[in-house]
XYZ file of N, CA and C in Angstrom:
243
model
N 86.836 111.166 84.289
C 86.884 110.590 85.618
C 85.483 110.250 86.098
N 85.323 109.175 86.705
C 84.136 108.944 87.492
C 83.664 109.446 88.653
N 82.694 110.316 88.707
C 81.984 111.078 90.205
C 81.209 110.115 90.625
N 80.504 108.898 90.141
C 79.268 107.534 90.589
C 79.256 106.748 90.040
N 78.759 105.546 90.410
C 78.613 104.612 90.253
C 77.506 104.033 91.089
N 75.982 103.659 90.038
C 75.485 103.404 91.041
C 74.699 101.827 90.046
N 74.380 100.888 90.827
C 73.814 99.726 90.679
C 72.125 100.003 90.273
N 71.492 99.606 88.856
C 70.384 99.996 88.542
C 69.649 98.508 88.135
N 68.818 98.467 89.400
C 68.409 96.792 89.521
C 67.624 96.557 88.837
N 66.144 97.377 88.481
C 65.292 97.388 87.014
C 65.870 97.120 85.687
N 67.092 98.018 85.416
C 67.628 97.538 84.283
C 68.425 96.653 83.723
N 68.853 95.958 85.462
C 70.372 95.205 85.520
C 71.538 95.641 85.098
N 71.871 96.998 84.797
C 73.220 97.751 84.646
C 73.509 98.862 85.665
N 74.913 99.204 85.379
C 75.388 99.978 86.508
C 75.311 101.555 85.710
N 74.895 102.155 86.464
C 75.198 103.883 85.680
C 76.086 104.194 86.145
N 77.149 104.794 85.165
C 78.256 105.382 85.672
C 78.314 106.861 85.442
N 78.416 107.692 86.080
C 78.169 109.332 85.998
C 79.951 109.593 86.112
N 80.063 110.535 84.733
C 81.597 110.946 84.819
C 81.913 112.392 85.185
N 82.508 112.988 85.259
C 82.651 113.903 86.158
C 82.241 115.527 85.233
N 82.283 114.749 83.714
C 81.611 115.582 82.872
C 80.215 115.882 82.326
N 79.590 114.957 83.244
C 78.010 115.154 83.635
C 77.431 113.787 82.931
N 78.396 113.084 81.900
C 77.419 111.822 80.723
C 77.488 110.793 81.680
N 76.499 110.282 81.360
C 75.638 108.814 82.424
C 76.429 107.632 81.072
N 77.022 106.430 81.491
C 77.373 105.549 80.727
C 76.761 104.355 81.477
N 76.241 103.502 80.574
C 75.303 102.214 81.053
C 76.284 101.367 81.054
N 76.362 99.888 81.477
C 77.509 98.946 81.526
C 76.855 98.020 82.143
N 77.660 96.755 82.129
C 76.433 95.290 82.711
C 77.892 94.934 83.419
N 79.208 95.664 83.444
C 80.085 94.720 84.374
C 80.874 96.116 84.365
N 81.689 96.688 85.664
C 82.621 98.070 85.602
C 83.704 97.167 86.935
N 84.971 97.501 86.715
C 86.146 96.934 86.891
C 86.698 97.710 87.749
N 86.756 97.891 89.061
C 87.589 98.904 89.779
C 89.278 99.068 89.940
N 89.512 99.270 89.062
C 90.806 99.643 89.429
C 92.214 100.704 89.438
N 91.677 101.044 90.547
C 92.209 102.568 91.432
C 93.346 102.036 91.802
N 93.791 100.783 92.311
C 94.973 100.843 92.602
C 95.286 100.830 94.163
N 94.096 100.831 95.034
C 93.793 101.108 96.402
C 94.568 100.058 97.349
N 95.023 98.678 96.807
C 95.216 97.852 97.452
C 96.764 97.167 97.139
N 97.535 98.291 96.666
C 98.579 97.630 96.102
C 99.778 97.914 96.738
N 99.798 99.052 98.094
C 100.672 98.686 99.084
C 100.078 98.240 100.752
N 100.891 97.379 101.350
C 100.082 97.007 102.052
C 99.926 97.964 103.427
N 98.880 97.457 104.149
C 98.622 98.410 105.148
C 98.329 97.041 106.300
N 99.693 96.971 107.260
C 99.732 95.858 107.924
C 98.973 96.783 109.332
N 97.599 95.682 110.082
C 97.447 95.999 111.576
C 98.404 96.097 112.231
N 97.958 96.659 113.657
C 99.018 97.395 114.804
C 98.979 96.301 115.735
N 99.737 95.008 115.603
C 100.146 93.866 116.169
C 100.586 93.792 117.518
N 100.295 93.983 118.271
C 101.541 93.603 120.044
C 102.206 92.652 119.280
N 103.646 92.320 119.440
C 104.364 91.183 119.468
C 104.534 90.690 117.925
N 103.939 91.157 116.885
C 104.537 90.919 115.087
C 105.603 90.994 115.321
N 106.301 92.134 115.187
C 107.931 91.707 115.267
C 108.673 90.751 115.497
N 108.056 89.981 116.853
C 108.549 89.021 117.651
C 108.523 87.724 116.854
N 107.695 87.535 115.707
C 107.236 86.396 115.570
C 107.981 85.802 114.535
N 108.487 84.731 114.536
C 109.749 83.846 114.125
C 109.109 83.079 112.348
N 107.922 83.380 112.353
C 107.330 82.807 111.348
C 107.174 83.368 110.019
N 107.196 83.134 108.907
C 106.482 84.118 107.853
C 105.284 84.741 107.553
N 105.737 86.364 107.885
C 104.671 86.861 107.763
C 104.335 87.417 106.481
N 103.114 87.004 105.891
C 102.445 87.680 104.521
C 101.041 88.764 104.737
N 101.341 89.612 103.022
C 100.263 90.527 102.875
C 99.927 90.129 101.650
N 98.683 90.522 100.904
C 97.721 90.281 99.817
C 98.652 91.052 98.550
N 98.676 92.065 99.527
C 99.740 92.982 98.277
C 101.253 92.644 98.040
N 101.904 92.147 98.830
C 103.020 91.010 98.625
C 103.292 89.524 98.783
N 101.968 88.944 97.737
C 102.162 87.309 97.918
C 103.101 86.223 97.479
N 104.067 85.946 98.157
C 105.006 85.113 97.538
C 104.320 83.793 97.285
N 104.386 83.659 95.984
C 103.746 82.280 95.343
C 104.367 80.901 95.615
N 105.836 81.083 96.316
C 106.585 79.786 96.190
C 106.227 78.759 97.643
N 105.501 80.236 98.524
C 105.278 79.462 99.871
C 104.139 78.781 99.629
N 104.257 77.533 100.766
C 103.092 76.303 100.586
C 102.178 76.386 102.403
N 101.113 76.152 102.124
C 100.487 76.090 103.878
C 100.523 74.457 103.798
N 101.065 72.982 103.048
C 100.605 71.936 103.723
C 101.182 71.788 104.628
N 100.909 71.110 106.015
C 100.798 71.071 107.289
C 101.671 71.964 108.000
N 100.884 73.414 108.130
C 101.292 74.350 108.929
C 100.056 74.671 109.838
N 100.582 75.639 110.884
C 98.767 76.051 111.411
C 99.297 77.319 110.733
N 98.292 78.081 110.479
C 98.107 79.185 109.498
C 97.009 80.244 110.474
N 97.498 81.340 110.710
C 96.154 82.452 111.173
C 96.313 83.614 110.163
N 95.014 84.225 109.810
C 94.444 84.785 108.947
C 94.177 86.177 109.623
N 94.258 87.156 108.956
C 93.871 88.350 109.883
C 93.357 89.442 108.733
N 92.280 89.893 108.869
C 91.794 90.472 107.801
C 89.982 90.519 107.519
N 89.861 91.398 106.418
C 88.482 91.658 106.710
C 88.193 91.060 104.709
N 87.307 90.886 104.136
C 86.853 90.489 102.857
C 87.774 89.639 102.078
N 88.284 89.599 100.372
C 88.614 88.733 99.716
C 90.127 88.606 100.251
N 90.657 89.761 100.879
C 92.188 88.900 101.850
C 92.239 88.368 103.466
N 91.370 87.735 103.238
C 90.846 87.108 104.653
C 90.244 85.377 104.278
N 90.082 85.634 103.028
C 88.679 84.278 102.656
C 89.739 82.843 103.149
């Protein structure tokens, strides 16, 4: 298991410290914990109410289209862009 991860800008690799004390060098490390795979919808006034389709990052239906809709976005980093 991983205890760190830290970015080593002299060398351009990441050290990864495992929980069994060995340092592993790497030039690319892949996070995936799994953190984002149910969703965690904001505390909306009035969501319920709203007649429209509502989507999350963690349940994207691929078949829906945005051409000419108005569209609002709510969110902070790559499920916001």
């Amino acid at each position: 298991r991983v205890r760190a991860c830290r970015w080593d800008a002299a060398a351009r690799v990441w050290r990864v410290e495992t929980e069994t004390g060995a340092t592993i060098r790497a030039r690319h490390v892949i996070q995936a914990t799994g953190g984002l795979h149910e969703p965690n919808w904001p505390d909306i006034p009035g969501r319920d109410g709203f007649d429209g389709p509502v989507l999350h990052t963690a349940r994207w239906e691929q078949t829906l289209t945005f051409e000419d809709r108005r569209v609002a976005v709510i969110g902070s980093a790559a499920s916001a862009v």
